[in-house]
Short mmCIF file of C-alpha atoms and ligand atoms in Angstrom, two decimals:
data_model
loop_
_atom_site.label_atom_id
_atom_site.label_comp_id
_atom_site.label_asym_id
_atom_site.label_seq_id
_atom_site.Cartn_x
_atom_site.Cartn_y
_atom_site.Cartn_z
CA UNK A 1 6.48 -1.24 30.65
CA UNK A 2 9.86 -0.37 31.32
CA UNK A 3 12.10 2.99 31.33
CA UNK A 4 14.43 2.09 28.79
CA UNK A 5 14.21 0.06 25.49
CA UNK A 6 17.48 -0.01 23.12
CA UNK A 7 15.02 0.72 19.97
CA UNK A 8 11.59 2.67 20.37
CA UNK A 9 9.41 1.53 17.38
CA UNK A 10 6.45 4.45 17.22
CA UNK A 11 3.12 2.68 15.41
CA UNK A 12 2.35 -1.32 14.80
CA UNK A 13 1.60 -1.03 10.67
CA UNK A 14 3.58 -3.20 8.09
CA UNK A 15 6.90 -1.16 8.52
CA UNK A 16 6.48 -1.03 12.27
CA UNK A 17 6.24 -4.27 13.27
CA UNK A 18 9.01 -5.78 10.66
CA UNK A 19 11.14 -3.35 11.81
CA UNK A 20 10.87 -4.55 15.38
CA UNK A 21 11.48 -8.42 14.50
CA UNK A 22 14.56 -7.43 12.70
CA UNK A 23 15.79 -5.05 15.57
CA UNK A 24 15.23 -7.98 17.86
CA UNK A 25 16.93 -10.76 15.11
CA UNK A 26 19.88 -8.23 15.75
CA UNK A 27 20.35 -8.22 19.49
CA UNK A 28 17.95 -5.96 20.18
CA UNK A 29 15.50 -5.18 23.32
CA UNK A 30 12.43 -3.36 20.64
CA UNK A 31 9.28 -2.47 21.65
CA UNK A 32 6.29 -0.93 19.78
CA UNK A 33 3.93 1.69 20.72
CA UNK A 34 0.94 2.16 18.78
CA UNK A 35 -1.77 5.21 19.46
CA UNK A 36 -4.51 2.85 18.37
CA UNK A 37 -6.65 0.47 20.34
CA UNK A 38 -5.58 -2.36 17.57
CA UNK A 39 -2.91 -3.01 15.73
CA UNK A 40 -2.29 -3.00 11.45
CA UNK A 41 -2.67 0.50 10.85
CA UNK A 42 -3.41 0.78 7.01
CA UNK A 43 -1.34 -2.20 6.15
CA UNK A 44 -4.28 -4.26 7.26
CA UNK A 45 -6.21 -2.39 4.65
CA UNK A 46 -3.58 -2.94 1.54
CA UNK A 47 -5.23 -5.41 -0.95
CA UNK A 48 -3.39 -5.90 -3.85
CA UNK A 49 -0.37 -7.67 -2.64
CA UNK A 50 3.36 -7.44 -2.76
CA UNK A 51 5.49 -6.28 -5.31
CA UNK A 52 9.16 -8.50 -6.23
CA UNK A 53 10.81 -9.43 -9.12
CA UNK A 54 13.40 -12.13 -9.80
CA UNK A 55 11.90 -14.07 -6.82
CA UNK A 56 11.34 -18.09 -6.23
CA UNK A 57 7.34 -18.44 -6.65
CA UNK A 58 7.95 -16.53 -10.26
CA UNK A 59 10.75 -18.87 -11.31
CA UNK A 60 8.71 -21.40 -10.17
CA UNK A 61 5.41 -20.25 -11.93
CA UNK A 62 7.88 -19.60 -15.21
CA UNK A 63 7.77 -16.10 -14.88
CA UNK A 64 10.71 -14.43 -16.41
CA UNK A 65 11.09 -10.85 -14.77
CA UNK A 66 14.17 -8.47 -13.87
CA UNK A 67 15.13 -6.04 -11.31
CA UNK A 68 15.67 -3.54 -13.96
CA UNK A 69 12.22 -4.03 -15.78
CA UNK A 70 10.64 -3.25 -12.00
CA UNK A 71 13.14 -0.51 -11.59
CA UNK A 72 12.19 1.01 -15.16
CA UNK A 73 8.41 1.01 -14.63
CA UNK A 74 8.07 1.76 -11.44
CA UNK A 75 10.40 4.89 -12.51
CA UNK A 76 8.04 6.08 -15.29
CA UNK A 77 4.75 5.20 -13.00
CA UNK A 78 6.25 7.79 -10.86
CA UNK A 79 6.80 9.93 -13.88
CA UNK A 80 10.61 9.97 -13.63
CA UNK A 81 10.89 11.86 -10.24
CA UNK A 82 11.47 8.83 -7.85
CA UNK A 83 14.69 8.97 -5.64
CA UNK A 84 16.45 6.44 -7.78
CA UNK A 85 19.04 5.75 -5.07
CA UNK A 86 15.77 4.33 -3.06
CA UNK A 87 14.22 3.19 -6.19
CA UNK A 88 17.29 0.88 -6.47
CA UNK A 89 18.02 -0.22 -3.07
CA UNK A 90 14.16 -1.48 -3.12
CA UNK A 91 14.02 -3.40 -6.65
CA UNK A 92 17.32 -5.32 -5.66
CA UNK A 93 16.08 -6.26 -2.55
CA UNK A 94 12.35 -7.20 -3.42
CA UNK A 95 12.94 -10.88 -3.84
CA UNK A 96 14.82 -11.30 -0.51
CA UNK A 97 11.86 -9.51 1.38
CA UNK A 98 9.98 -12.20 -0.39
CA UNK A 99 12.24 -15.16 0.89
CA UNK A 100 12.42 -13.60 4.47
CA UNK A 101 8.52 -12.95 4.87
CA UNK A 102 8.29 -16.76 3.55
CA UNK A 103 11.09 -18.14 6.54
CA UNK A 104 8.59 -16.49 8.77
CA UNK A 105 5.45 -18.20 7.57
CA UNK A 106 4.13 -15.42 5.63
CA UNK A 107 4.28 -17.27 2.40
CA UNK A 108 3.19 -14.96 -1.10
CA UNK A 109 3.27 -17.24 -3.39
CA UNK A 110 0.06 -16.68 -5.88
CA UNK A 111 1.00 -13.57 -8.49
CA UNK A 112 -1.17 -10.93 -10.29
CA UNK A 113 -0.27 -7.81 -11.94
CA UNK A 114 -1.53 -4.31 -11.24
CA UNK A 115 -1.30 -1.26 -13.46
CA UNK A 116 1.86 0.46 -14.71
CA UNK A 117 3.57 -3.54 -14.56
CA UNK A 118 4.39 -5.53 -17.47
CA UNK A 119 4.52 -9.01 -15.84
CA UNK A 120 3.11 -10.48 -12.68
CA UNK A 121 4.88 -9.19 -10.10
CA UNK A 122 2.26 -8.46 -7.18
CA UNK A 123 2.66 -11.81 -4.80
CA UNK A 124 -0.36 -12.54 -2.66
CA UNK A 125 -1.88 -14.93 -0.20
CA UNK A 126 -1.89 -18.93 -1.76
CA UNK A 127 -6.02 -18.33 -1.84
CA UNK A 128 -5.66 -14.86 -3.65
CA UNK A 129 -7.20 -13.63 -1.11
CA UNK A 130 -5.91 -9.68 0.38
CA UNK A 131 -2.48 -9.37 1.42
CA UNK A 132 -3.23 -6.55 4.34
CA UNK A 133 -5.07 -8.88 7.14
CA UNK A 134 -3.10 -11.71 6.48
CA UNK A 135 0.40 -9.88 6.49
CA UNK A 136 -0.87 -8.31 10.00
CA UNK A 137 -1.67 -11.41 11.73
CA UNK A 138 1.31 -13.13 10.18
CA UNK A 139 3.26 -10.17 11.39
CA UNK A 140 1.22 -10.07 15.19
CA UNK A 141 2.30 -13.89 15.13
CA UNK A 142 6.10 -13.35 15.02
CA UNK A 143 6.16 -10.03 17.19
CA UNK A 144 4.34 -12.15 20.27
CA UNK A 145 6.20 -15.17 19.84
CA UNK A 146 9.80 -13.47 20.01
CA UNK A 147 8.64 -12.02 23.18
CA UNK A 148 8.72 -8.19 21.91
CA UNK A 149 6.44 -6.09 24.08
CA UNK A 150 3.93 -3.72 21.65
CA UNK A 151 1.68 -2.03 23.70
CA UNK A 152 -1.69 -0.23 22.07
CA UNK A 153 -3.67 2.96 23.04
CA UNK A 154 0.36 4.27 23.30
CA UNK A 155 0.53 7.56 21.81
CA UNK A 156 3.83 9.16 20.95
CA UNK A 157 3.66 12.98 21.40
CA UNK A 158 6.93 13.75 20.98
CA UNK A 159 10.21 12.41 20.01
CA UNK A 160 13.21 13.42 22.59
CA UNK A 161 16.51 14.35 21.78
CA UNK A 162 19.62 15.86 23.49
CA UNK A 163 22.58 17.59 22.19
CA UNK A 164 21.61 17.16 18.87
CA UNK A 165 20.97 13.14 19.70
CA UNK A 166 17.73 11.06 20.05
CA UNK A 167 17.17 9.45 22.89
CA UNK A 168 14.02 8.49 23.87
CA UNK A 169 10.05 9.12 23.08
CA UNK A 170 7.35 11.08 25.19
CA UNK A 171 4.09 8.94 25.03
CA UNK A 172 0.68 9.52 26.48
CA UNK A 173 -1.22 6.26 27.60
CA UNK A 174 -5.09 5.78 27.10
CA UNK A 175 -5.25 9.66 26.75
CA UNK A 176 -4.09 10.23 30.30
CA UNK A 177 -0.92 9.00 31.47
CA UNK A 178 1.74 11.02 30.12
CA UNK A 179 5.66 9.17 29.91
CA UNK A 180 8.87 9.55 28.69
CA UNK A 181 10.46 6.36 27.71
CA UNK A 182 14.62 6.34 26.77
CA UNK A 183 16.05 4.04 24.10
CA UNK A 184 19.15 4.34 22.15
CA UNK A 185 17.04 4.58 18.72
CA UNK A 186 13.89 5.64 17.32
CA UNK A 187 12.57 4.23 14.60
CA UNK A 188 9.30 5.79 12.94
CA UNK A 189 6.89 3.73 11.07
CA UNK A 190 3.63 5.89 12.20
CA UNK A 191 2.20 5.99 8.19
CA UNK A 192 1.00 8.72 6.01
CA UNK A 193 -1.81 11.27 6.30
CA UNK A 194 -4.42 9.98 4.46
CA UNK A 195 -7.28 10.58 6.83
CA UNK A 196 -5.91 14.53 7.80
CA UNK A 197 -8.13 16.33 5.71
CA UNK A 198 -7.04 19.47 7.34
CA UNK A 199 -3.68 18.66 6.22
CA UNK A 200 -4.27 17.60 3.03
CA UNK A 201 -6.22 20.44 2.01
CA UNK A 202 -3.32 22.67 3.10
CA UNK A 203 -1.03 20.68 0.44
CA UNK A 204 -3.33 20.48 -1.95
CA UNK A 205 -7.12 22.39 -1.96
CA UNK A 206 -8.12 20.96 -5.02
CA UNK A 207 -8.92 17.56 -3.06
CA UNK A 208 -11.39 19.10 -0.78
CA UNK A 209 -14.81 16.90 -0.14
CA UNK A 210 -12.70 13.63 -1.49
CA UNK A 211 -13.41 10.37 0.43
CA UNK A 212 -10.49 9.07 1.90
CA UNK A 213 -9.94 5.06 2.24
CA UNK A 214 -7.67 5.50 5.06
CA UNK A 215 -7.79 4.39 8.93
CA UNK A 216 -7.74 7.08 10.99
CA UNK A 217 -4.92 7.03 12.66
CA UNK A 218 -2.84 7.94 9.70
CA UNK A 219 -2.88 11.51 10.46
CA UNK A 220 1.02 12.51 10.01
CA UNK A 221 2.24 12.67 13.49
CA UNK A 222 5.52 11.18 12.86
CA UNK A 223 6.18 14.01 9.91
CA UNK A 224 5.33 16.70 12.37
CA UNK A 225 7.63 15.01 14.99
CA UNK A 226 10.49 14.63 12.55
CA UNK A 227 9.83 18.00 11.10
CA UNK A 228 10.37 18.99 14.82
CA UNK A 229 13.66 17.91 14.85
CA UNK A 230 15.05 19.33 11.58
CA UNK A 231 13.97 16.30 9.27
CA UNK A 232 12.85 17.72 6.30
CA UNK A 233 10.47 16.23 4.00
CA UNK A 234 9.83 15.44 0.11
CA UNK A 235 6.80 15.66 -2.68
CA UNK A 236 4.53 16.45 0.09
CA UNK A 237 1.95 17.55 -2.18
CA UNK A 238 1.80 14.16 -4.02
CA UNK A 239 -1.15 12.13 -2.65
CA UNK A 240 -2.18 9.42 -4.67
CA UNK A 241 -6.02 9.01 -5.78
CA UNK A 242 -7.20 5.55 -6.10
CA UNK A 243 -9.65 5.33 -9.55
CA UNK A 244 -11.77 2.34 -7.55
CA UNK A 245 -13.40 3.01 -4.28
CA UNK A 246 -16.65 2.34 -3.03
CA UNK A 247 -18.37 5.72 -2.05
CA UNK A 248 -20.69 5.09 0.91
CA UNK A 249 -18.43 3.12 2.76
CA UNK A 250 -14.85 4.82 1.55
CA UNK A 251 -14.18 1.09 0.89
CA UNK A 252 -11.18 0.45 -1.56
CA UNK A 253 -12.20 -2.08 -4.52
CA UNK A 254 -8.60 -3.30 -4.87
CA UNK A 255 -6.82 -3.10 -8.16
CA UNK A 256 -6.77 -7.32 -8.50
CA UNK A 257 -10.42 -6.97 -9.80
CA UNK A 258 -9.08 -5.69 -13.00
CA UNK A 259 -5.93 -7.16 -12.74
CA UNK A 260 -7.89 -10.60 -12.88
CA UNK A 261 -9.73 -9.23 -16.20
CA UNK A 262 -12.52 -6.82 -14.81
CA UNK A 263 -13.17 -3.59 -17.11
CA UNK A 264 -14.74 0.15 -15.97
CA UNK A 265 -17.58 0.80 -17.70
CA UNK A 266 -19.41 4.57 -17.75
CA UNK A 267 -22.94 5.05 -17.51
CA UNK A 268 -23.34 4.78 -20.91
CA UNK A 269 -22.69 0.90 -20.54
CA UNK A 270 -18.97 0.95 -22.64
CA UNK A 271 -15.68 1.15 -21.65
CA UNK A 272 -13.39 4.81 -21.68
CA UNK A 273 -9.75 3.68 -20.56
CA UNK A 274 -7.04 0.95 -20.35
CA UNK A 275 -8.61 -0.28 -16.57
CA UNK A 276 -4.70 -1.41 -16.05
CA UNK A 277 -3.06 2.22 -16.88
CA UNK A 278 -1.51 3.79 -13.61
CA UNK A 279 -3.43 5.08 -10.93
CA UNK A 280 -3.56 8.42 -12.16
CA UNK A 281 -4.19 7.86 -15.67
CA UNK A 282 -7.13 5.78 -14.70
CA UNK A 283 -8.66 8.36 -12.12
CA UNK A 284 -7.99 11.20 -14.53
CA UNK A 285 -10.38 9.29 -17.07
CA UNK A 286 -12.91 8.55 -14.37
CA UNK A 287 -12.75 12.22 -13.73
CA UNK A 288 -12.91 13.05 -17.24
CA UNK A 289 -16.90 11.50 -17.55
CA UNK A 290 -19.65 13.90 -17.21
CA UNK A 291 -20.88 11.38 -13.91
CA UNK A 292 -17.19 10.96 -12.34
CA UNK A 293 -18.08 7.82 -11.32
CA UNK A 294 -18.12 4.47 -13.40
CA UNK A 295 -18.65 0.66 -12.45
CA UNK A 296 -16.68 -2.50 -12.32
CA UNK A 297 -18.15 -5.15 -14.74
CA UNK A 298 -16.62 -9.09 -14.65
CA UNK A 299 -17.69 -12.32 -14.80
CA UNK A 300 -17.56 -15.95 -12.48
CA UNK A 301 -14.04 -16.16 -12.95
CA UNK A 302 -12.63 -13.09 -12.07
CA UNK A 303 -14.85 -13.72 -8.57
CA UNK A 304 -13.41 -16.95 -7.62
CA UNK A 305 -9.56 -15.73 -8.80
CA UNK A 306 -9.81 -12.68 -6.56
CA UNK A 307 -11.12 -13.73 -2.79
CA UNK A 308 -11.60 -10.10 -1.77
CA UNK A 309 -14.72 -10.09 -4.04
CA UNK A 310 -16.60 -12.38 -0.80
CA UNK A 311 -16.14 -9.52 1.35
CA UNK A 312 -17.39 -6.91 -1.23
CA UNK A 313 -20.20 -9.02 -1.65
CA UNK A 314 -20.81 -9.23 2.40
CA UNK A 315 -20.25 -5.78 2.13
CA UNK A 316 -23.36 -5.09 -0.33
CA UNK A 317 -21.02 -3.24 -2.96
CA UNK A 318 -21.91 -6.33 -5.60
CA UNK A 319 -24.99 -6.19 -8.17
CA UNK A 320 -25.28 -9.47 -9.71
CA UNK A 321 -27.21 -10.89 -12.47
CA UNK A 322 -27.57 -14.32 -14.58
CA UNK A 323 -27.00 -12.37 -17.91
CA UNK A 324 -25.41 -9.44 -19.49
CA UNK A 325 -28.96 -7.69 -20.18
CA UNK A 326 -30.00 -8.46 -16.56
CA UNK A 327 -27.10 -6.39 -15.20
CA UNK A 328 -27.77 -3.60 -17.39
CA UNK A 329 -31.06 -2.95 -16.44
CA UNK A 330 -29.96 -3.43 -12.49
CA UNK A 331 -27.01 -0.94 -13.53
CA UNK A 332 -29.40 1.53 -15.28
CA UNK A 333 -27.16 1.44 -18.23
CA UNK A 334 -28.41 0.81 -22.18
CA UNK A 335 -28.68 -3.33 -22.86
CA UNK A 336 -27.56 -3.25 -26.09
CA UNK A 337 -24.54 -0.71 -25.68
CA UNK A 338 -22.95 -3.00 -21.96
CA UNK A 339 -23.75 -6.28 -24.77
CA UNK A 340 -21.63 -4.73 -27.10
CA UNK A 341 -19.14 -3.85 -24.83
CA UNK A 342 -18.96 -7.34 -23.96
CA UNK A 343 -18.40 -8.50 -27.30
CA UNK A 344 -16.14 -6.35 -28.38
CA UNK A 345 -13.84 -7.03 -25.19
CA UNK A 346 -13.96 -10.93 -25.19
CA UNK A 347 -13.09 -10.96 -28.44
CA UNK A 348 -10.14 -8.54 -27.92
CA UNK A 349 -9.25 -10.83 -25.15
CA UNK A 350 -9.28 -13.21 -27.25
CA UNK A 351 -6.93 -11.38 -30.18
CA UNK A 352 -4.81 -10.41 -27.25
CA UNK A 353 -5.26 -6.82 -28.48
CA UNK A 354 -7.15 -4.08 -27.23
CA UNK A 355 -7.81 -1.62 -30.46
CA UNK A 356 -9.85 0.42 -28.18
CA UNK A 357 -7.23 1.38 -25.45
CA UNK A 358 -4.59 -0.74 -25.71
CA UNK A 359 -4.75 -2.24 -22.65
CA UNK A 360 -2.42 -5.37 -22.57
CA UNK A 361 -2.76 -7.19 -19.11
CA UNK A 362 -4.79 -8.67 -17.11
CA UNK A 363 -6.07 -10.10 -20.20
CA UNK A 364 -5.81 -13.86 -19.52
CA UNK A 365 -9.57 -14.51 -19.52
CA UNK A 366 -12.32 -13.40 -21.07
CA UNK A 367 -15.44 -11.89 -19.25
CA UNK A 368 -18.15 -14.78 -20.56
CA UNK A 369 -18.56 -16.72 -17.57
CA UNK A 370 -21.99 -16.03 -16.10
CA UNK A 371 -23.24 -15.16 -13.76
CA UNK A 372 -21.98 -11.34 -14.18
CA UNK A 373 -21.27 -8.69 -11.44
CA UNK A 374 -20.71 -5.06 -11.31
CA UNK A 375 -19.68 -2.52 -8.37
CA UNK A 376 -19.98 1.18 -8.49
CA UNK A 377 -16.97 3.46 -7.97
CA UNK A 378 -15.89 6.35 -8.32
CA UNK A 379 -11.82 7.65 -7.13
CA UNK A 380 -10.87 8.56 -3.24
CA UNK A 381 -8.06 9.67 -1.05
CA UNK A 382 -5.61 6.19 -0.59
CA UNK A 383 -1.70 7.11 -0.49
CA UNK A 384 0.11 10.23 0.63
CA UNK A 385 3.41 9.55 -1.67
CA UNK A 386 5.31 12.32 0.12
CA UNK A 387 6.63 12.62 3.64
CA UNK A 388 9.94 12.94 5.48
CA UNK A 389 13.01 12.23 3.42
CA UNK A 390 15.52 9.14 4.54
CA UNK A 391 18.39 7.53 2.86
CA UNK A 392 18.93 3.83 2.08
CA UNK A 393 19.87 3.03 5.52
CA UNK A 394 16.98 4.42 6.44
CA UNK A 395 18.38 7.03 8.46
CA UNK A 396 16.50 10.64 9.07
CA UNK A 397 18.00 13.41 6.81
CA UNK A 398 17.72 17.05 8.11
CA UNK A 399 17.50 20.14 5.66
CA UNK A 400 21.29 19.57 4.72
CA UNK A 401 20.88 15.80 4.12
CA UNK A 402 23.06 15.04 7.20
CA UNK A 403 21.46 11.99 9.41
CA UNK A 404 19.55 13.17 12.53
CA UNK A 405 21.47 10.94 14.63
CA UNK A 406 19.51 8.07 16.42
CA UNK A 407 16.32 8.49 14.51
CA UNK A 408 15.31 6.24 11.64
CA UNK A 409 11.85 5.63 9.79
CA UNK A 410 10.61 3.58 7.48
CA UNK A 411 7.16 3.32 5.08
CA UNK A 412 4.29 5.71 4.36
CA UNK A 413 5.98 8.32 6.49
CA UNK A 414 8.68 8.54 4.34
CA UNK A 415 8.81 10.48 0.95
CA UNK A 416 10.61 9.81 -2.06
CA UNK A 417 10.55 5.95 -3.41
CA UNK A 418 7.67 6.52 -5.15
CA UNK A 419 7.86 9.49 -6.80
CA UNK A 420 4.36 11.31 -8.38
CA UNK A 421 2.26 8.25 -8.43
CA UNK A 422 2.55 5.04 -6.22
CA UNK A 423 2.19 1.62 -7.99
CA UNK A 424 -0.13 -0.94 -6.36
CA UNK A 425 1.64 -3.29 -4.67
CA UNK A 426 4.89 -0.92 -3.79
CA UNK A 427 3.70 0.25 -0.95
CA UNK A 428 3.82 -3.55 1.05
CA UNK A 429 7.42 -3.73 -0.79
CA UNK A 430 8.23 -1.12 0.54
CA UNK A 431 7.30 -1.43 4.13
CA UNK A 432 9.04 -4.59 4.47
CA UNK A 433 12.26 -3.56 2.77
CA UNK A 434 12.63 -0.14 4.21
CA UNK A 435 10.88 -2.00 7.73
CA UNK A 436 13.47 -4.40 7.96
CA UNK A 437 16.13 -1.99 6.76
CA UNK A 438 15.46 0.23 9.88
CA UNK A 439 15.47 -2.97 12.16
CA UNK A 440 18.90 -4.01 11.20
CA UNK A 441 20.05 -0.08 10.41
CA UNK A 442 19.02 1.12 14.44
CA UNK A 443 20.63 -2.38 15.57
CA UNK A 444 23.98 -1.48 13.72
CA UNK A 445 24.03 1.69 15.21
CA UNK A 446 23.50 0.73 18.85
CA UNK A 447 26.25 -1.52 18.48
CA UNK A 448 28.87 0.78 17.15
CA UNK A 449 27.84 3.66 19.35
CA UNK A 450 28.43 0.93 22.46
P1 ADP B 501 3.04 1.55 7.17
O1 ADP B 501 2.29 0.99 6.02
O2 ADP B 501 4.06 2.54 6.79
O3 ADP B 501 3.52 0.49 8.10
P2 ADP B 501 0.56 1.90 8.64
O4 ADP B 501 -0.48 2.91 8.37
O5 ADP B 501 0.26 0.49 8.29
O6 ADP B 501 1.93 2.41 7.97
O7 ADP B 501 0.93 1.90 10.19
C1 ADP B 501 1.24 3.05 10.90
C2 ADP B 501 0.76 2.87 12.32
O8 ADP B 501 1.26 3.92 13.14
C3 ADP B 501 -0.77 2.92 12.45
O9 ADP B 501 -1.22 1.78 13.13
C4 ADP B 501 -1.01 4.21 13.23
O10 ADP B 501 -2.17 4.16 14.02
C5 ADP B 501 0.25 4.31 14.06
N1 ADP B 501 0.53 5.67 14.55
C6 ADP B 501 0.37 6.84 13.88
N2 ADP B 501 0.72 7.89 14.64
C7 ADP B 501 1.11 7.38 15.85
C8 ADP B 501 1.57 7.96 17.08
N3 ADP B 501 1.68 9.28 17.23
N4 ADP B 501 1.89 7.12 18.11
C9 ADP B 501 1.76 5.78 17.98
N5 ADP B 501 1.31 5.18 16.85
C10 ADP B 501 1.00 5.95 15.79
#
């Protein structure tokens, strides 16, 4: 540990540690401190994958997207009230994240959809298995071999500033040792604060008693140390409900299950809802059933497409049967009614047209290859959309919009990008667009304040 680092990077997530191994591509001296006793913060736990368009693996796989078509739905997923200035910066710069993550070994080349998209833009591991661990230890990789120290159990109390100037962090080490540390930057990539209930009741009492599928050391620090400083913040009320999580353990069932052709059944064994509307629209249906709960139903083929499925099953979250009537009676729910169900979707599969709910993706296969599977869920705490407000550069704005100066952040702790509802798959976008954005943005600065 030394007294002085050019660029202090406070918490080892997504955004974090990709800010750090641009810093360093720049001529930096980074280093990361992370309150933890591990590293991955809820990055490890993102499952869907990563959101581009116009990028290589879809030209390669003949997919024919645009920047504006991801611009324009990620715009009304958020119900029109994204920053659009962010909105754009991101969507133009999706597919070089893509490439860069790629010339580092972290290669996304196998593509889904999730809800909200019109074409298979959500890039994940070769295997299809969940982006989170394998960004992380790709990530982890690259930090340790470029030599850039990150040190865990590193909790950053305070950031430091002096005539109006930030300059350095106040940390306390394995709950004891307290230390100030200089640098020339800050950059703060500390997450959102999905598991502070006490805060998110205070924002918003209606979600009081919700289950919350975050790690717990997203808790909002670096809002209330920006907020310290003058940063203001944006849409803090907007926290983001995911329809599909696994009660007992607060365990997210990520959105690829239905993106690979799973549907939501209710108790009553049929569907209610387009499985592949927004996140939202498909809690507020979930809500809408008497039991506010309902259960995943697919087949053989959506289990080997989507390798997350192994570790529900290790998990215990999957019932399994060797026939449609089987499952029912495991489920509880009427035979006849889930057979119907069946029917009727395989065959709208097949039509390519849901007259039920017009649900249009994630409709390549049907649901008739047995055996069949089903896990229970019902909606939990996942995303806080809002947080403190930053431009493109990725540069702290106080109350009057002016940069604090020396103090950047990037990811969940920001606000802004995604508007009232997050899109699955944005959220690893954004950490490595806005992440690498601060790396290079605190670098630049450095060098012209030298
Ligand atoms: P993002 O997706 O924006 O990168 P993550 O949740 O993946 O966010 O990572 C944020 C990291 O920051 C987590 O590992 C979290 O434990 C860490 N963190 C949060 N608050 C602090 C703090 N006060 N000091 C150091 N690390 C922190």
């Amino acid at each position: 540990l030394k007294d002085k680092y050019d660029v202090i990077i406070i918490g080892a997530g997504g955004a974090g540690m990709t800010a750090a191994l641009e810093a360093k591509a720049n001529g930096m001296n980074p280093v990361i401190f992370e309150k933890m006793p591990v590293a991955g913060g809820n990055t490890l736990k993102a499952s869907s994958g990563m959101n581009a368009s116009q990028t290589k693996f879809q030209k390669e796989q003949g997919i024919d997207d645009s920047n504006d078509s991801f611009y324009d739905e990620t715009l009304k997923g958020g119900k029109g009230t994204n920053d659009t200035e962010m909105l754009r910066f991101f969507v133009d710069n999706s597919a070089d994240a893509i490439d860069w993550l790629d010339s580092i070994g972290i290669t996304l080349n196998n593509l889904t959809i999730t809800g909200g998209m019109s074409e298979k833009r959500t890039h994940r591991p070769e295997d299809g298995s969940a982006v989170g661990q394998f960004l992380v230890n790709g990530l982890l990789k690259n930090v340790q071999e470029q030599g850039i120290p990150l040190f865990v159990n590193a909790k950053v109390t305070k950031i430091n500033e002096t005539d109006g100037k930030v300059n350095g962090v106040t940390i306390i080490f394995n709950e004891t040792d307290e230390k100030n540390i200089t640098s020339d930057a800050v950059v703060v990539t500390t997450g959102g604060f999905g598991s502070n209930m006490e805060l998110i009741t205070e924002v918003r009492p209606d979600l009081e008693g919700y289950v919350t599928t975050n790690q717990e050391g997203s808790t909002g620090d670096g809002i209330k140390m920006i907020e310290a400083l003058g940063g203001t913040t944006v849409d803090m009320d907007q926290i983001q409900i995911h329809p599909t999580v696994q009660q007992e353990k607060s365990y997210l069932i990520g959105e690829a299950v239905r993106g690979e052709g799973a549907i939501l059944i209710s108790k009553e064994g049929k569907r209610f809802t387009n499985e592949l509307n927004t996140r939202d629209k498909v809690t507020a249906a979930i809500n809408a059933l008497p039991e506010k709960s309902a259960t995943l139903v697919f087949d053989s083929g959506v289990r080997s497409r989507v390798k997350a499925i192994e570790q529900y099953d290790k998990m215990g979250f999957v019932i399994s049967a060797d026939t449609i009537e089987a499952l029912a009676e495991k489920l509880e729910v009427p035979a006849d009614n889930l057979k119907a169900t069946m029917d009727t979707w395989n065959s709208s599969v097949s039509k390519k047209e849901d007259a039920e709910f017009g649900r249009t993706t994630g409709m390549d296969n049907d649901l008739s290859g047995a055996p069949y599977y089903a896990i229970k869920i019902a909606p939990g705490i996942h995303y806080t959309m809002g947080g403190v407000k930053i431009n493109t550069n990725t540069e702290v704005l106080n109350k009057n919009g002016e940069p604090i100066t020396g103090l950047f952040a990037a990811g969940e702790v920001t606000g802004g990008l995604h508007g009232q509802n997050r899109i699955g798959g944005n959220s690893v976008a954004e950490i490595i667009i806005f992440g690498r954005q601060a790396g290079i943005k605190s670098a630049e600065f450095i060098k012209v304040a030298k």
